Amino acid sequence: MITRRHWLTGTAAAAAAAQTIQGAARNIVVASSNGLRACARAMEILKGGGDTLDAVIAGVNINEEDPEDDSVGYGGLPNEEGVVELDASVMHGPTRRGGSVAGLRGIKTPSKVARLVMEQTDHIMLVGEGALRFAKAYGFREENLLTEKSRLAWLVWKRSLRDAGGHNNWSDGLDAPPSKATAELRRMFPGVSDELLAYAWDRAVNPPAGTINCLALNSKGEISGVTTTSGLAWKIPGRVGDSPILGAGLYVDQDVGGAGSTGRGEENIRVAGAHTIVENLRHGMTPKEACLDALKRIARNYDNDRERLARFDISFYALRKDGAYAGASLWSGAARRGQLRPRQFAVNDGDRSRLENCGYLLER
Ligand code: ASP
């Protein structure tokens, strides 16, 4: 039973904990593990006295423009029809504003378009055709975002699909001489190296996800963040993940801190992860505790059933206004080249960017 005295002490404690986070701020940038270069570029801008949102956007533009990064921007793996569709969101702490785009085709840097939505419109989010027209109105060039490598991976994925009888209209006809899958791929793509074919096959059968989230704090205590992605490979056209959803893939509150996410967006949207984490920080949790609490809510949605949870992974990143930070993943590690490697995240607090291990909820 809650007595009046308990209730009063409870609310007083909550009110005390819910104050603005105080503490000496410092220049610091945190990102998902693919963000070493992004953190370094963002830090240069912070050191030069630049704005925190300018810093993180310039940072993730490196990934967006890199054709070798197949999870973000140009070169991102496409939807099931072979078309690259991008999602991105930004939040600027000092002005307490945000913007986002979803399902944007043909523009390499969706983070810049999300920022324009924030700055130049009375809206928060633009999607699909409207987002593209808006970007073009502001002078962005429409380009084909599908690289040869991504197209190959998509084609191999198409050819890997089978009906219950093992048939696929995109593979050799019934009347063709029998051949092994690899021989078939080699014959179909004669000019392609075995290495590239191995990459395409791996991507086809293990559809990857990938995204970059980047959060920056400067010595004035200002904080901003960005999340940008090509989403889930081979998704249904029009599928939108968590990255452009303010409160899920990204959230920043200038009084408290910021949070972001990479991994299976559907799970994140159901727990409004980034907002949950920032609220947890507001109420006194450390960044690691705040991220683990959001992960617990995801596990709870599956009644903590490890078998079903094992089918995906998701990571959260948090940066508090006093410079405390953490990354945490659902699972302790991911299998890479036959080895279990810990999930990591990128940090730069002034010198070289480095990777640190994520905390985790479940041991693999
Ligand atoms: N969160 C992204 C999405 O669901 C994908 C990822 O980070 O891997 O679209």
Short mmCIF file of C-alpha atoms and ligand atoms in Angstrom, two decimals:
data_model
loop_
_atom_site.label_atom_id
_atom_site.label_comp_id
_atom_site.label_asym_id
_atom_site.label_seq_id
_atom_site.Cartn_x
_atom_site.Cartn_y
_atom_site.Cartn_z
CA MET A 1 0.00 0.00 0.00
CA ILE A 2 1.33 3.47 -0.82
CA THR A 3 0.94 5.76 2.20
CA ARG A 4 0.75 9.51 1.85
CA ARG A 5 4.25 9.80 3.32
CA HIS A 6 5.66 7.29 0.80
CA TRP A 7 3.94 9.06 -2.03
CA LEU A 8 5.37 12.43 -0.95
CA THR A 9 8.93 11.11 -0.58
CA GLY A 10 8.59 9.28 -3.93
CA THR A 11 7.55 12.38 -5.85
CA ALA A 12 10.19 14.54 -4.13
CA ALA A 13 12.90 12.06 -5.12
CA ALA A 14 11.62 11.90 -8.71
CA ALA A 15 11.48 15.70 -8.93
CA ALA A 16 15.04 15.99 -7.62
CA ALA A 17 16.30 13.39 -10.10
CA ALA A 18 14.39 14.94 -13.00
CA GLN A 19 16.39 18.16 -12.97
CA THR A 20 18.53 19.29 -15.86
CA ILE A 21 21.81 17.33 -15.98
CA GLN A 22 24.62 19.50 -14.58
CA GLY A 23 28.36 19.01 -14.96
CA ALA A 24 31.36 20.22 -16.91
CA ALA A 25 30.71 19.61 -20.60
CA ARG A 26 33.51 18.77 -23.03
CA ASN A 27 33.94 18.15 -26.72
CA ILE A 28 32.96 14.55 -27.38
CA VAL A 29 31.52 12.61 -30.31
CA VAL A 30 29.96 9.15 -30.09
CA ALA A 31 28.83 7.02 -33.05
CA SER A 32 28.00 3.50 -34.13
CA SER A 33 31.05 1.32 -34.89
CA ASN A 34 31.16 2.41 -38.55
CA GLY A 35 31.68 6.00 -37.36
CA LEU A 36 35.43 6.27 -36.69
CA ARG A 37 35.95 8.67 -39.59
CA ALA A 38 32.70 10.49 -38.83
CA CYS A 39 33.77 11.07 -35.22
CA ALA A 40 37.14 12.42 -36.33
CA ARG A 41 35.63 14.87 -38.78
CA ALA A 42 32.97 15.97 -36.29
CA MET A 43 35.65 16.54 -33.63
CA GLU A 44 37.66 18.77 -36.00
CA ILE A 45 34.58 20.93 -36.43
CA LEU A 46 33.90 21.06 -32.68
CA LYS A 47 37.51 22.07 -32.02
CA GLY A 48 37.14 24.88 -34.54
CA GLY A 49 34.16 26.17 -32.54
CA GLY A 50 31.60 24.82 -35.03
CA ASP A 51 28.00 23.92 -34.30
CA THR A 52 27.27 20.40 -33.01
CA LEU A 53 24.76 19.63 -35.77
CA ASP A 54 27.14 20.88 -38.49
CA ALA A 55 29.72 18.57 -36.94
CA VAL A 56 27.68 15.35 -36.90
CA ILE A 57 26.21 15.90 -40.37
CA ALA A 58 29.66 16.53 -41.87
CA GLY A 59 30.77 13.35 -40.07
CA VAL A 60 28.08 11.05 -41.44
CA ASN A 61 28.34 12.58 -44.93
CA ILE A 62 31.57 10.55 -45.21
CA ASN A 63 29.56 7.31 -44.90
CA GLU A 64 26.67 8.59 -47.02
CA GLU A 65 28.99 9.45 -49.91
CA ASP A 66 31.16 6.34 -49.62
CA PRO A 67 30.20 3.74 -52.27
CA GLU A 68 31.91 1.03 -50.21
CA ASP A 69 29.55 1.54 -47.25
CA ASP A 70 26.59 -0.59 -48.31
CA SER A 71 24.32 0.38 -45.41
CA VAL A 72 24.11 4.15 -45.78
CA GLY A 73 23.52 6.64 -48.63
CA TYR A 74 25.22 6.05 -52.00
CA GLY A 75 25.95 2.34 -52.47
CA GLY A 76 23.39 1.34 -49.84
CA LEU A 77 21.72 -2.02 -50.51
CA PRO A 78 18.38 -1.51 -52.25
CA ASN A 79 14.79 -2.57 -51.61
CA GLU A 80 13.32 -5.74 -53.09
CA GLU A 81 12.87 -3.98 -56.45
CA GLY A 82 16.51 -2.94 -56.63
CA VAL A 83 15.90 0.71 -55.71
CA VAL A 84 17.86 2.42 -52.92
CA GLU A 85 15.56 4.18 -50.42
CA LEU A 86 17.12 6.27 -47.66
CA ASP A 87 15.94 7.43 -44.22
CA ALA A 88 17.55 10.08 -41.99
CA SER A 89 16.82 12.32 -39.03
CA VAL A 90 18.55 15.20 -37.27
CA MET A 91 18.00 16.97 -33.95
CA HIS A 92 19.63 20.23 -32.89
CA GLY A 93 19.75 20.66 -29.12
CA PRO A 94 20.35 24.42 -28.85
CA THR A 95 17.27 25.34 -30.93
CA ARG A 96 15.34 22.24 -29.78
CA ARG A 97 14.37 21.46 -33.39
CA GLY A 98 14.34 18.33 -35.51
CA GLY A 99 13.71 17.16 -39.06
CA SER A 100 13.63 13.94 -41.03
CA VAL A 101 13.13 12.26 -44.39
CA ALA A 102 12.02 8.72 -45.19
CA GLY A 103 11.94 6.59 -48.32
CA LEU A 104 14.02 9.21 -50.14
CA ARG A 105 15.33 8.02 -53.51
CA GLY A 106 18.10 9.44 -55.66
CA ILE A 107 19.84 11.79 -53.18
CA LYS A 108 23.18 10.75 -51.69
CA THR A 109 22.99 12.74 -48.45
CA PRO A 110 19.56 12.38 -46.79
CA SER A 111 20.94 13.87 -43.55
CA LYS A 112 21.38 17.21 -45.31
CA VAL A 113 17.82 17.04 -46.62
CA ALA A 114 16.52 16.22 -43.11
CA ARG A 115 18.30 19.31 -41.87
CA LEU A 116 16.65 21.44 -44.57
CA VAL A 117 13.25 20.09 -43.56
CA MET A 118 14.08 21.23 -40.02
CA GLU A 119 15.33 24.66 -41.04
CA GLN A 120 13.28 25.60 -44.08
CA THR A 121 9.81 24.18 -43.52
CA ASP A 122 7.06 24.25 -40.95
CA HIS A 123 7.08 20.42 -40.95
CA ILE A 124 9.19 17.77 -39.27
CA MET A 125 9.11 14.87 -41.74
CA LEU A 126 8.90 14.49 -45.52
CA VAL A 127 8.65 11.13 -47.28
CA GLY A 128 9.10 9.56 -50.71
CA GLU A 129 8.27 11.58 -53.80
CA GLY A 130 7.57 14.76 -51.79
CA ALA A 131 10.93 14.54 -50.04
CA LEU A 132 12.69 14.11 -53.41
CA ARG A 133 10.88 17.06 -54.96
CA PHE A 134 11.73 19.17 -51.91
CA ALA A 135 15.43 18.20 -52.14
CA LYS A 136 15.51 19.04 -55.85
CA ALA A 137 13.88 22.39 -55.17
CA TYR A 138 16.87 23.12 -52.95
CA GLY A 139 19.33 22.18 -55.68
CA PHE A 140 20.18 18.58 -54.76
CA ARG A 141 21.12 16.48 -57.78
CA GLU A 142 19.10 13.31 -58.40
CA GLU A 143 21.48 10.40 -59.03
CA ASN A 144 21.41 6.66 -59.35
CA LEU A 145 22.46 5.45 -55.88
CA LEU A 146 22.85 1.81 -56.88
CA THR A 147 26.52 0.91 -57.31
CA GLU A 148 27.52 -2.06 -59.42
CA LYS A 149 28.40 -3.93 -56.23
CA SER A 150 24.97 -3.32 -54.67
CA ARG A 151 23.21 -4.19 -57.92
CA LEU A 152 25.10 -7.47 -58.05
CA ALA A 153 24.21 -8.30 -54.44
CA TRP A 154 20.55 -7.54 -55.18
CA LEU A 155 20.54 -9.71 -58.30
CA VAL A 156 22.15 -12.59 -56.44
CA TRP A 157 19.51 -12.20 -53.72
CA LYS A 158 16.75 -12.33 -56.35
CA ARG A 159 18.25 -15.50 -57.72
CA SER A 160 18.51 -17.04 -54.26
CA LEU A 161 14.73 -16.89 -53.68
CA ARG A 162 12.85 -20.16 -54.15
CA ASP A 163 9.26 -21.29 -54.03
CA ALA A 164 8.27 -24.42 -52.07
CA GLY A 165 9.34 -26.53 -55.04
CA GLY A 166 12.77 -24.89 -55.14
CA HIS A 167 11.92 -22.90 -58.27
CA ASN A 168 12.84 -19.31 -59.08
CA ASN A 169 11.92 -17.53 -62.31
CA TRP A 170 15.16 -15.55 -62.13
CA SER A 171 17.38 -18.63 -62.29
CA ASP A 172 18.22 -20.77 -65.33
CA GLY A 173 15.25 -22.24 -67.17
CA LEU A 174 14.08 -25.78 -66.49
CA ASP A 175 15.59 -26.80 -69.80
CA ALA A 176 19.07 -25.50 -68.91
CA PRO A 177 21.81 -28.02 -68.13
CA PRO A 178 22.15 -28.62 -64.36
CA SER A 179 24.80 -26.59 -62.57
CA LYS A 180 25.91 -25.75 -59.03
CA ALA A 181 24.91 -22.40 -57.52
CA THR A 182 28.47 -21.03 -57.58
CA ALA A 183 29.14 -22.26 -61.12
CA GLU A 184 25.82 -20.72 -62.12
CA LEU A 185 26.81 -17.39 -60.57
CA ARG A 186 30.21 -17.47 -62.28
CA ARG A 187 28.59 -18.17 -65.61
CA MET A 188 26.03 -15.48 -65.13
CA PHE A 189 28.55 -12.84 -64.05
CA PRO A 190 31.64 -13.79 -66.08
CA GLY A 191 33.61 -10.59 -65.47
CA VAL A 192 33.10 -10.63 -61.71
CA SER A 193 35.82 -11.75 -59.30
CA ASP A 194 35.20 -14.67 -56.94
CA GLU A 195 35.67 -12.28 -54.05
CA LEU A 196 32.87 -10.01 -55.24
CA LEU A 197 30.62 -13.00 -55.92
CA ALA A 198 31.30 -14.27 -52.38
CA TYR A 199 30.35 -10.82 -51.03
CA ALA A 200 27.14 -10.76 -53.08
CA TRP A 201 26.19 -14.27 -51.95
CA ASP A 202 26.82 -13.44 -48.31
CA ARG A 203 24.69 -10.28 -48.57
CA ALA A 204 21.95 -12.20 -50.38
CA VAL A 205 21.56 -14.94 -47.81
CA ASN A 206 22.32 -12.85 -44.70
CA PRO A 207 20.46 -9.63 -45.48
CA PRO A 208 22.42 -7.04 -43.57
CA ALA A 209 21.20 -3.99 -41.77
CA GLY A 210 23.40 -1.01 -41.09
CA THR A 211 23.12 2.62 -40.24
CA ILE A 212 25.21 5.37 -38.75
CA ASN A 213 24.15 7.28 -35.65
CA CYS A 214 26.36 10.14 -34.46
CA LEU A 215 25.94 12.32 -31.36
CA ALA A 216 28.09 15.33 -30.44
CA LEU A 217 28.50 17.47 -27.33
CA ASN A 218 30.67 20.61 -27.22
CA SER A 219 32.37 22.40 -24.36
CA LYS A 220 29.46 24.85 -24.12
CA GLY A 221 27.20 21.90 -23.30
CA GLU A 222 25.36 22.00 -26.64
CA ILE A 223 24.31 18.66 -28.07
CA SER A 224 22.98 17.40 -31.44
CA GLY A 225 22.55 14.13 -33.27
CA VAL A 226 21.92 12.47 -36.62
CA THR A 227 20.93 8.99 -37.80
CA THR A 228 21.10 8.00 -41.48
CA THR A 229 20.60 4.70 -43.28
CA SER A 230 19.56 2.78 -46.36
CA GLY A 231 17.51 0.62 -43.99
CA LEU A 232 17.00 -3.07 -44.21
CA ALA A 233 18.36 -4.68 -47.39
CA TRP A 234 15.66 -6.15 -49.70
CA LYS A 235 12.86 -4.39 -47.77
CA ILE A 236 9.37 -3.94 -49.19
CA PRO A 237 9.39 -0.63 -51.11
CA GLY A 238 8.09 2.04 -48.77
CA ARG A 239 9.25 0.29 -45.59
CA VAL A 240 10.46 2.86 -43.09
CA GLY A 241 12.64 1.87 -40.14
CA ASP A 242 13.44 3.64 -36.90
CA SER A 243 16.19 5.93 -38.19
CA PRO A 244 13.98 8.81 -39.36
CA ILE A 245 11.54 8.50 -36.44
CA LEU A 246 12.32 11.14 -33.82
CA GLY A 247 12.16 9.37 -30.48
CA ALA A 248 13.13 5.98 -31.94
CA GLY A 249 16.29 6.14 -34.09
CA LEU A 250 17.31 9.49 -32.61
CA TYR A 251 16.37 11.80 -29.78
CA VAL A 252 18.08 14.84 -28.27
CA ASP A 253 17.00 16.96 -25.34
CA GLN A 254 19.32 19.91 -24.73
CA ASP A 255 18.70 19.70 -20.95
CA VAL A 256 19.68 16.04 -20.68
CA GLY A 257 21.53 14.44 -23.62
CA GLY A 258 20.99 12.42 -26.76
CA ALA A 259 20.53 8.83 -27.88
CA GLY A 260 20.41 6.90 -31.14
CA SER A 261 20.19 3.40 -32.49
CA THR A 262 21.29 0.94 -35.16
CA GLY A 263 19.94 -2.54 -35.79
CA ARG A 264 16.45 -3.90 -36.28
CA GLY A 265 14.34 -0.77 -36.45
CA GLU A 266 10.98 -2.50 -36.01
CA GLU A 267 11.93 -3.43 -32.44
CA ASN A 268 13.13 0.05 -31.65
CA ILE A 269 9.98 1.77 -32.89
CA ARG A 270 7.89 -0.41 -30.55
CA VAL A 271 9.77 0.88 -27.48
CA ALA A 272 10.51 4.44 -28.73
CA GLY A 273 14.09 3.60 -27.76
CA ALA A 274 15.97 6.90 -28.08
CA HIS A 275 13.28 8.84 -26.23
CA THR A 276 13.08 6.18 -23.54
CA ILE A 277 16.84 6.42 -23.05
CA VAL A 278 16.87 10.21 -22.78
CA GLU A 279 14.02 10.06 -20.25
CA ASN A 280 15.98 7.45 -18.30
CA LEU A 281 18.97 9.80 -18.25
CA ARG A 282 16.73 12.61 -17.05
CA HIS A 283 15.62 10.47 -14.13
CA GLY A 284 19.14 9.69 -13.00
CA MET A 285 20.28 6.53 -14.83
CA THR A 286 23.80 6.29 -16.23
CA PRO A 287 24.01 6.09 -20.05
CA LYS A 288 24.67 2.33 -19.86
CA GLU A 289 21.74 1.70 -17.50
CA ALA A 290 19.51 3.85 -19.69
CA CYS A 291 20.37 1.84 -22.83
CA LEU A 292 20.03 -1.52 -21.05
CA ASP A 293 16.59 -0.52 -19.78
CA ALA A 294 15.45 0.15 -23.37
CA LEU A 295 16.87 -3.24 -24.41
CA LYS A 296 14.97 -4.92 -21.56
CA ARG A 297 11.74 -3.48 -22.95
CA ILE A 298 12.58 -5.02 -26.34
CA ALA A 299 13.30 -8.41 -24.72
CA ARG A 300 10.05 -8.11 -22.73
CA ASN A 301 8.11 -7.76 -26.01
CA TYR A 302 9.23 -11.34 -26.72
CA ASP A 303 8.63 -12.59 -23.16
CA ASN A 304 12.44 -12.78 -22.92
CA ASP A 305 12.39 -15.77 -25.29
CA ARG A 306 16.07 -16.11 -26.26
CA GLU A 307 15.32 -18.17 -29.36
CA ARG A 308 13.21 -15.47 -30.94
CA LEU A 309 15.47 -12.68 -29.71
CA ALA A 310 18.44 -14.47 -31.30
CA ARG A 311 16.99 -13.69 -34.73
CA PHE A 312 18.01 -10.04 -34.54
CA ASP A 313 20.26 -7.55 -32.80
CA ILE A 314 20.00 -3.89 -31.97
CA SER A 315 22.36 -1.36 -30.40
CA PHE A 316 21.77 1.90 -28.58
CA TYR A 317 24.18 4.80 -28.02
CA ALA A 318 23.76 7.51 -25.39
CA LEU A 319 25.63 10.74 -24.67
CA ARG A 320 24.71 12.67 -21.54
CA LYS A 321 25.05 16.42 -21.27
CA ASP A 322 27.92 16.10 -18.78
CA GLY A 323 29.96 14.01 -21.25
CA ALA A 324 29.14 10.55 -19.83
CA TYR A 325 28.42 8.10 -22.66
CA ALA A 326 27.81 4.42 -23.47
CA GLY A 327 26.80 1.96 -26.15
CA ALA A 328 24.81 -1.20 -25.41
CA SER A 329 23.54 -4.06 -27.57
CA LEU A 330 20.94 -6.73 -27.12
CA TRP A 331 23.55 -9.47 -27.66
CA SER A 332 27.09 -9.69 -26.31
CA GLY A 333 28.60 -10.21 -29.73
CA ALA A 334 28.16 -10.87 -33.40
CA ALA A 335 29.67 -13.69 -35.45
CA ARG A 336 32.25 -12.37 -37.91
CA ARG A 337 34.49 -14.67 -39.95
CA GLY A 338 33.60 -17.60 -37.72
CA GLN A 339 34.45 -15.73 -34.50
CA LEU A 340 32.25 -14.12 -31.91
CA ARG A 341 33.30 -10.47 -31.70
CA PRO A 342 31.95 -7.97 -29.18
CA ARG A 343 29.68 -5.23 -30.51
CA GLN A 344 31.48 -1.89 -30.42
CA PHE A 345 30.88 1.80 -30.85
CA ALA A 346 33.10 4.74 -31.87
CA VAL A 347 34.20 7.60 -29.62
CA ASN A 348 36.36 10.67 -30.08
CA ASP A 349 37.03 12.96 -27.14
CA GLY A 350 39.79 15.02 -28.66
CA ASP A 351 42.46 12.84 -30.20
CA ARG A 352 42.10 9.79 -32.40
CA SER A 353 38.74 8.08 -32.73
CA ARG A 354 38.65 4.71 -30.98
CA LEU A 355 36.29 1.76 -30.64
CA GLU A 356 34.94 0.75 -27.24
CA ASN A 357 32.96 -2.38 -26.40
CA CYS A 358 29.21 -2.09 -25.99
CA GLY A 359 27.50 -3.23 -22.83
CA TYR A 360 24.94 -5.95 -23.49
CA LEU A 361 21.76 -7.51 -22.17
CA LEU A 362 22.14 -11.13 -23.27
CA GLU A 363 25.24 -13.32 -23.47
CA ARG A 364 25.57 -15.30 -26.69
N1 ASP B 1 17.87 0.64 -37.95
C1 ASP B 1 17.89 0.54 -39.37
C2 ASP B 1 16.51 0.28 -39.87
O1 ASP B 1 15.79 -0.50 -39.26
C3 ASP B 1 18.76 -0.54 -39.91
C4 ASP B 1 20.03 -0.80 -39.18
O2 ASP B 1 20.48 -0.02 -38.36
O3 ASP B 1 20.66 -1.81 -39.40
O4 ASP B 1 16.17 0.78 -40.91
#
